[in-house]
PDB file of C-alpha atoms in Angstrom:
ATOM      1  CA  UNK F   1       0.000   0.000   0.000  1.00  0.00           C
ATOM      2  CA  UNK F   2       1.372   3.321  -0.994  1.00  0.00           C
ATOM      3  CA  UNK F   3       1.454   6.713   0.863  1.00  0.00           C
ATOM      4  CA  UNK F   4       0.338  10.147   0.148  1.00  0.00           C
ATOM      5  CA  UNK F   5       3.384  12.233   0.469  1.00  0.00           C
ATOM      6  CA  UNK F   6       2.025  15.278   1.286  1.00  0.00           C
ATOM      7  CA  UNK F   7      -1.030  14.119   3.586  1.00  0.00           C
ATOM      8  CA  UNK F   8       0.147  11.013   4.274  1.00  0.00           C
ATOM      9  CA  UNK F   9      -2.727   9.120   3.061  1.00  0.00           C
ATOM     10  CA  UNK F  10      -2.733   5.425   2.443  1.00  0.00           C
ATOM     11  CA  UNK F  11      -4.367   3.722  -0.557  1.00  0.00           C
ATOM     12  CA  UNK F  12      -3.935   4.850  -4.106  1.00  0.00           C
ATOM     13  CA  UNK F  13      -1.608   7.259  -5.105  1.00  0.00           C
ATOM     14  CA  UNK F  14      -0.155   8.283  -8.444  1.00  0.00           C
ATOM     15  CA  UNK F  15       3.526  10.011  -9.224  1.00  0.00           C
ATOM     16  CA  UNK F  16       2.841  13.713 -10.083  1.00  0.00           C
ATOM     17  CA  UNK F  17       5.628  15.933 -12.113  1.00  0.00           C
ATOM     18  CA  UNK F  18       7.274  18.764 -10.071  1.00  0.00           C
ATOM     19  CA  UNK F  19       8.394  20.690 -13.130  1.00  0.00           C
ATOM     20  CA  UNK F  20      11.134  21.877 -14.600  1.00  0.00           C
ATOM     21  CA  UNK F  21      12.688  18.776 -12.976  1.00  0.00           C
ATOM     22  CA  UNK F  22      12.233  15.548 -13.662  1.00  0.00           C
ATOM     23  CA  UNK F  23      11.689  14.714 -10.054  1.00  0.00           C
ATOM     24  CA  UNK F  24       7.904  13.116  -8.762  1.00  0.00           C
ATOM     25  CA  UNK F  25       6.053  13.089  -5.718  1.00  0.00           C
ATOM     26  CA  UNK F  26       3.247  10.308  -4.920  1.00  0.00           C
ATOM     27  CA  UNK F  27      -0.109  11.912  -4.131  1.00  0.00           C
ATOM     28  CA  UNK F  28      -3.751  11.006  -3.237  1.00  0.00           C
ATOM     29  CA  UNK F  29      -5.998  11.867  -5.429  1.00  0.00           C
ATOM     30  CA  UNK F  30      -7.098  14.811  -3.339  1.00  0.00           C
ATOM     31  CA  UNK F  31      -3.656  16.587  -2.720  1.00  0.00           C
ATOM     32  CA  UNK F  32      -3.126  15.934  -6.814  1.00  0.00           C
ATOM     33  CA  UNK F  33      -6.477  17.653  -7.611  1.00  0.00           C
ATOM     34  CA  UNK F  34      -5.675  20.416  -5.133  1.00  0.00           C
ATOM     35  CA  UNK F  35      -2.621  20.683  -6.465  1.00  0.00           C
ATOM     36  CA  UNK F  36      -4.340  21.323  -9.806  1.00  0.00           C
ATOM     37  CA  UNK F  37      -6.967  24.093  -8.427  1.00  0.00           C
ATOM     38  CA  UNK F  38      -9.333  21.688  -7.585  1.00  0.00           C
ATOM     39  CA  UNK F  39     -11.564  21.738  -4.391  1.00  0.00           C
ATOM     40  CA  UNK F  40     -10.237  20.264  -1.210  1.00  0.00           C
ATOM     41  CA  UNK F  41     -11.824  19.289   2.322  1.00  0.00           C
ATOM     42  CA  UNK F  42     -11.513  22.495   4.746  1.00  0.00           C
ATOM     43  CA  UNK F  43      -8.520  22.351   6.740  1.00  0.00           C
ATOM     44  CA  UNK F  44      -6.826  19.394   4.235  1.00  0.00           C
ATOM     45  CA  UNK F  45      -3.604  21.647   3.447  1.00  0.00           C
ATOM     46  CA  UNK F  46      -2.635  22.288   6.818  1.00  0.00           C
ATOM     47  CA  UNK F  47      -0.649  19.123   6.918  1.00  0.00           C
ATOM     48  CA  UNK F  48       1.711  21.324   4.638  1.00  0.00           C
ATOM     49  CA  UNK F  49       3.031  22.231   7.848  1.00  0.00           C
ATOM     50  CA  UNK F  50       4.362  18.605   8.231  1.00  0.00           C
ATOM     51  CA  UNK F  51       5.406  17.510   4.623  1.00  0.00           C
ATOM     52  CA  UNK F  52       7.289  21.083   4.493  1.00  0.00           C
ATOM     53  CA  UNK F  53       9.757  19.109   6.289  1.00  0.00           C
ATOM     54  CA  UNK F  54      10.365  16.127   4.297  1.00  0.00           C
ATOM     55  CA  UNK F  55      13.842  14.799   3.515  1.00  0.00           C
ATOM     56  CA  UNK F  56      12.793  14.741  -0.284  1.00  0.00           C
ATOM     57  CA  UNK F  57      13.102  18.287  -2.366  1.00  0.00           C
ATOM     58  CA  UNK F  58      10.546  17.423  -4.744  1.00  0.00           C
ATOM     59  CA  UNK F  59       7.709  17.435  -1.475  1.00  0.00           C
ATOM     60  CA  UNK F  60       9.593  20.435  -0.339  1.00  0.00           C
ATOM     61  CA  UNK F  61       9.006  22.293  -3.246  1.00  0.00           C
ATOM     62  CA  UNK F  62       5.168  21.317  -3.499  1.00  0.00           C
ATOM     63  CA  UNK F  63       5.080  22.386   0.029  1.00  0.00           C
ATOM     64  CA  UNK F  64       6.419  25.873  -0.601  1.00  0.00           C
ATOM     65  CA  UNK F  65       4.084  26.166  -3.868  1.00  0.00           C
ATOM     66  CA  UNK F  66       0.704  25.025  -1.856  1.00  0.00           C
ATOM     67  CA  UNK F  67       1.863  27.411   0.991  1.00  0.00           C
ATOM     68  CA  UNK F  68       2.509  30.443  -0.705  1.00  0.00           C
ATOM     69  CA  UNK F  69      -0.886  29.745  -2.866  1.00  0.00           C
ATOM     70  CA  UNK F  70      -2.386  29.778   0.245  1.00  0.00           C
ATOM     71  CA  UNK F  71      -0.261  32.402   2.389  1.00  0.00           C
ATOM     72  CA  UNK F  72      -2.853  34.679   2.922  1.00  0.00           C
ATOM     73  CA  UNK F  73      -4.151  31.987   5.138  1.00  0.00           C
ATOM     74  CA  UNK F  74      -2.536  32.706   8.562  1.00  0.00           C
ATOM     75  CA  UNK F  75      -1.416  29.478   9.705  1.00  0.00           C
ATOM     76  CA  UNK F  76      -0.093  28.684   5.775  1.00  0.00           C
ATOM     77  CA  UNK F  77       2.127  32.115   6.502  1.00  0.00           C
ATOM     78  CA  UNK F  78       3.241  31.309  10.368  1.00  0.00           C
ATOM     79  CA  UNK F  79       4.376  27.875   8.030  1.00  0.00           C
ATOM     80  CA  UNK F  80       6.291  29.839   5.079  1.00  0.00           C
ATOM     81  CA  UNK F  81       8.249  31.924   8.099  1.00  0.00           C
ATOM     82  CA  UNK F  82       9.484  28.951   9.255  1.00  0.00           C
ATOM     83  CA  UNK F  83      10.615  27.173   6.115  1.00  0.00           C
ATOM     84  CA  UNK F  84      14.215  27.148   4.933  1.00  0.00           C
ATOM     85  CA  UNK F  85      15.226  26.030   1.464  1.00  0.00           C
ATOM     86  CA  UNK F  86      18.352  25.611   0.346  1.00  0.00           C
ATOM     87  CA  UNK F  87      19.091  28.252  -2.633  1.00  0.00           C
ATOM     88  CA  UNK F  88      18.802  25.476  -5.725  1.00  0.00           C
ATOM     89  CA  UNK F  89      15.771  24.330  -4.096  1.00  0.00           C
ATOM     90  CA  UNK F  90      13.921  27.432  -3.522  1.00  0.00           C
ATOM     91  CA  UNK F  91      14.894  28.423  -7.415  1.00  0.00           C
ATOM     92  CA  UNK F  92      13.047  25.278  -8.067  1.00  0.00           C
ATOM     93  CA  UNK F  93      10.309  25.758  -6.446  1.00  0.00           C
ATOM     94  CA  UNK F  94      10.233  29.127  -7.965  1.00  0.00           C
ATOM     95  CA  UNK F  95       9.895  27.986 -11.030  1.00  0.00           C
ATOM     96  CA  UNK F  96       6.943  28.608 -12.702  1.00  0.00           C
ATOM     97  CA  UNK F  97       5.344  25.080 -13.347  1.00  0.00           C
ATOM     98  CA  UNK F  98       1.576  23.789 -14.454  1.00  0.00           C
ATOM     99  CA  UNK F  99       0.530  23.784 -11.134  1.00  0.00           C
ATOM    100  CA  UNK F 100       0.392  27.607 -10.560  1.00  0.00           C
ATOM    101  CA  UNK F 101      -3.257  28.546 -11.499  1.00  0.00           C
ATOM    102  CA  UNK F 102      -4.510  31.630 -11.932  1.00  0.00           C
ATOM    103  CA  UNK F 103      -8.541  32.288 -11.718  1.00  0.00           C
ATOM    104  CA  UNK F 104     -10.705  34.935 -12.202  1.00  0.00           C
ATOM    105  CA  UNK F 105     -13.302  36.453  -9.596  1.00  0.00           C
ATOM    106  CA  UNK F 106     -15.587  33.177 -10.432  1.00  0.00           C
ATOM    107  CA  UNK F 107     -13.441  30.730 -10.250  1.00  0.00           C
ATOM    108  CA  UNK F 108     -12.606  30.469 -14.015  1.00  0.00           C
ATOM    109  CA  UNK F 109      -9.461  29.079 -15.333  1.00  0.00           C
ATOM    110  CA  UNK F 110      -7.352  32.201 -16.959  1.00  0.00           C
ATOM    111  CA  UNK F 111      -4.839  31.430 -19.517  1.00  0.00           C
ATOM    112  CA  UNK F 112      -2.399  33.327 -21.211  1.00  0.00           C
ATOM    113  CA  UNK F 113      -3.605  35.813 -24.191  1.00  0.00           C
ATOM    114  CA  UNK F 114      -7.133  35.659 -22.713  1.00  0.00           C
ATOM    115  CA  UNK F 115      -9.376  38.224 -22.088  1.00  0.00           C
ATOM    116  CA  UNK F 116     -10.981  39.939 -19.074  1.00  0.00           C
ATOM    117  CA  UNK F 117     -13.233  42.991 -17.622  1.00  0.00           C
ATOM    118  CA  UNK F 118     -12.497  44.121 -14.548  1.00  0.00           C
ATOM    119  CA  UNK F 119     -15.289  44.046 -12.124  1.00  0.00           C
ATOM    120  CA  UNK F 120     -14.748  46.974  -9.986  1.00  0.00           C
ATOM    121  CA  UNK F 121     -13.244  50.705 -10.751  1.00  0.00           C
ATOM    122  CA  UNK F 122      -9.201  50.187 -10.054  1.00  0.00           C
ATOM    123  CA  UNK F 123      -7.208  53.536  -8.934  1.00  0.00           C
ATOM    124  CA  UNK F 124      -3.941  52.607 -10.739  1.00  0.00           C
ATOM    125  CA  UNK F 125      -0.616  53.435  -8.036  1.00  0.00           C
ATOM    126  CA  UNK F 126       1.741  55.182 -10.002  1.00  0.00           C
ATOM    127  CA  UNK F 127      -0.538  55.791 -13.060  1.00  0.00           C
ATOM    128  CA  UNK F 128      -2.319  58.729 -12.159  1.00  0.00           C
ATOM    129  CA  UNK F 129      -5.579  56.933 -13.034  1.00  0.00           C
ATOM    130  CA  UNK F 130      -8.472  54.946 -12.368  1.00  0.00           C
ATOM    131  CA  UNK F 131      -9.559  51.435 -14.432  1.00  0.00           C
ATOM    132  CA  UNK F 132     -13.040  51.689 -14.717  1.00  0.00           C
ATOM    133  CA  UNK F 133     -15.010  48.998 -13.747  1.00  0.00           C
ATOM    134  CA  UNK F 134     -16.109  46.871 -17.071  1.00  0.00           C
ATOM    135  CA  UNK F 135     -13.104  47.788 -18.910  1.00  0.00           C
ATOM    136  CA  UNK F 136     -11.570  45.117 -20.963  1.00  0.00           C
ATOM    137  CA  UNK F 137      -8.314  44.141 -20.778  1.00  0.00           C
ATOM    138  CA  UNK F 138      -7.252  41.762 -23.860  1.00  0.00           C
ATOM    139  CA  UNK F 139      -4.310  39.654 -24.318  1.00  0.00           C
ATOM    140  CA  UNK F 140      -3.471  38.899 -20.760  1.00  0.00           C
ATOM    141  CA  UNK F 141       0.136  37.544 -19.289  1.00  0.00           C
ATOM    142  CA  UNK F 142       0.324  35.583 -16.440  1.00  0.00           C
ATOM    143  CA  UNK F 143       2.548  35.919 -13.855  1.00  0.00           C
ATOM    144  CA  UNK F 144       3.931  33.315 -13.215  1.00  0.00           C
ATOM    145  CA  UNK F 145       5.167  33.642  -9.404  1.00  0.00           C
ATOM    146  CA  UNK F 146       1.852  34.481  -7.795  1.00  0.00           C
ATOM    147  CA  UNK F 147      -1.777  32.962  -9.130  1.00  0.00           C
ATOM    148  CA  UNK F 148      -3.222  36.037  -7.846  1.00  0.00           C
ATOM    149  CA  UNK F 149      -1.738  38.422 -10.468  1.00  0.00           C
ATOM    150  CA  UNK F 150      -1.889  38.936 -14.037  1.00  0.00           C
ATOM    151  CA  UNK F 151      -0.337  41.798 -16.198  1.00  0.00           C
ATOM    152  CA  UNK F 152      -2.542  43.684 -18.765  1.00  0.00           C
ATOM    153  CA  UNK F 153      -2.597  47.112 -20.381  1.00  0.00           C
ATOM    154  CA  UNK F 154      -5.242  49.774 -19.377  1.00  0.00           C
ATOM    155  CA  UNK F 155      -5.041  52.775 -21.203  1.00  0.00           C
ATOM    156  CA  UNK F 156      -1.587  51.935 -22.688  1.00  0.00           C
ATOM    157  CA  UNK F 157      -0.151  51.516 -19.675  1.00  0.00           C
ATOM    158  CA  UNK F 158       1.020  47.531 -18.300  1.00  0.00           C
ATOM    159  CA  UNK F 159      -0.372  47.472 -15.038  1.00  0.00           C
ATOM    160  CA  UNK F 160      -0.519  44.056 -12.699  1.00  0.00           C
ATOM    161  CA  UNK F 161      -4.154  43.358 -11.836  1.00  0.00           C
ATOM    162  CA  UNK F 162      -4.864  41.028  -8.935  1.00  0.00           C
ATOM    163  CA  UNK F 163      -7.301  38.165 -10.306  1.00  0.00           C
ATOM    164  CA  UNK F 164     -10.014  38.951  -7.805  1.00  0.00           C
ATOM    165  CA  UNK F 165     -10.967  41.965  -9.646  1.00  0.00           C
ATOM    166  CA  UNK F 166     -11.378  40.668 -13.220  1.00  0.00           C
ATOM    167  CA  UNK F 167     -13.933  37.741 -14.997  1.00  0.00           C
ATOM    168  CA  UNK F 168     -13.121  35.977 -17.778  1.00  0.00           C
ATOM    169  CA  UNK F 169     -14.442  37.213 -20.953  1.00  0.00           C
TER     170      UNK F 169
END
């Protein structure tokens, strides 16, 4: 019987890529579909705050991705204090992989070159401006650090947008 490496779950488990490496990590089939932006159980990812410590990089670095995707959570922050990675690892987990998801305010899947309207009247820091709610902004980039930004331009101007604030078009 196999084991979950993140939640520790026993049963079936399947070997998930932790890009750019080659490197896998055994999941359940709920910590794989989390991992993907799927639903999980309330309270599921705080065993984050055990796996963060495995001896394997590959769970560290799914660790530090589910954290910080949830680090406005405060026990997933109290959790991303106390991690240490070594440099190469941290880099790696850094890395922009399939597993960072970005959605919009409903819970859509945004992709790159998409388009969205924002959903509420932006002032714009450093623009001298405000992005009017039900603007469209076409041709989105993601970025690809944080699932809650995205980069578009509003009157000419590249601005980061957090994903809360738009809808898919």
């Amino acid at each position: 019987m196999s084991e979950c490496e993140i939640c520790g779950a026993t049963g079936d488990v399947s070997s998930v890529a932790v890009v750019p490496k080659t490197d896998t990590v055994e999941l359940c089939e709920t910590c794989a579909g989390g991992l993907k932006g799927e639903a999980v159980p309330d309270g599921h990812w705080q065993v984050l705050a055990t796996s963060m410590w495995s001896e394997r990089d590959a769970v560290k670095v799914v660790s530090w991705r589910l954290l910080t995707r949830h680090s406005d959570e405060g026990w997933a922050s109290d959790a991303l204090d106390m991690l240490y990675l070594e440099p190469e690892v941290e880099e790696w987990a850094k890395a922009a992989g399939p597993d960072i998801i970005h959605r919009d305010s409903n819970g859509a899947v945004l992709s790159s070159g998409d388009t969205v309207v924002l959903v509420k009247d932006l002032p714009v820091k450093g623009g001298g401006f405000t992005a009017k709610r039900g603007t469209a902004v076409r041709g989105i980039s993601l970025v690809s650090d944080n699932a809650g930004h995205i980069e578009g331009r509003v009157e000419g101007q590249r601005i980061v947008i957090l994903t809360e604030f738009v809808k898919k078009k």
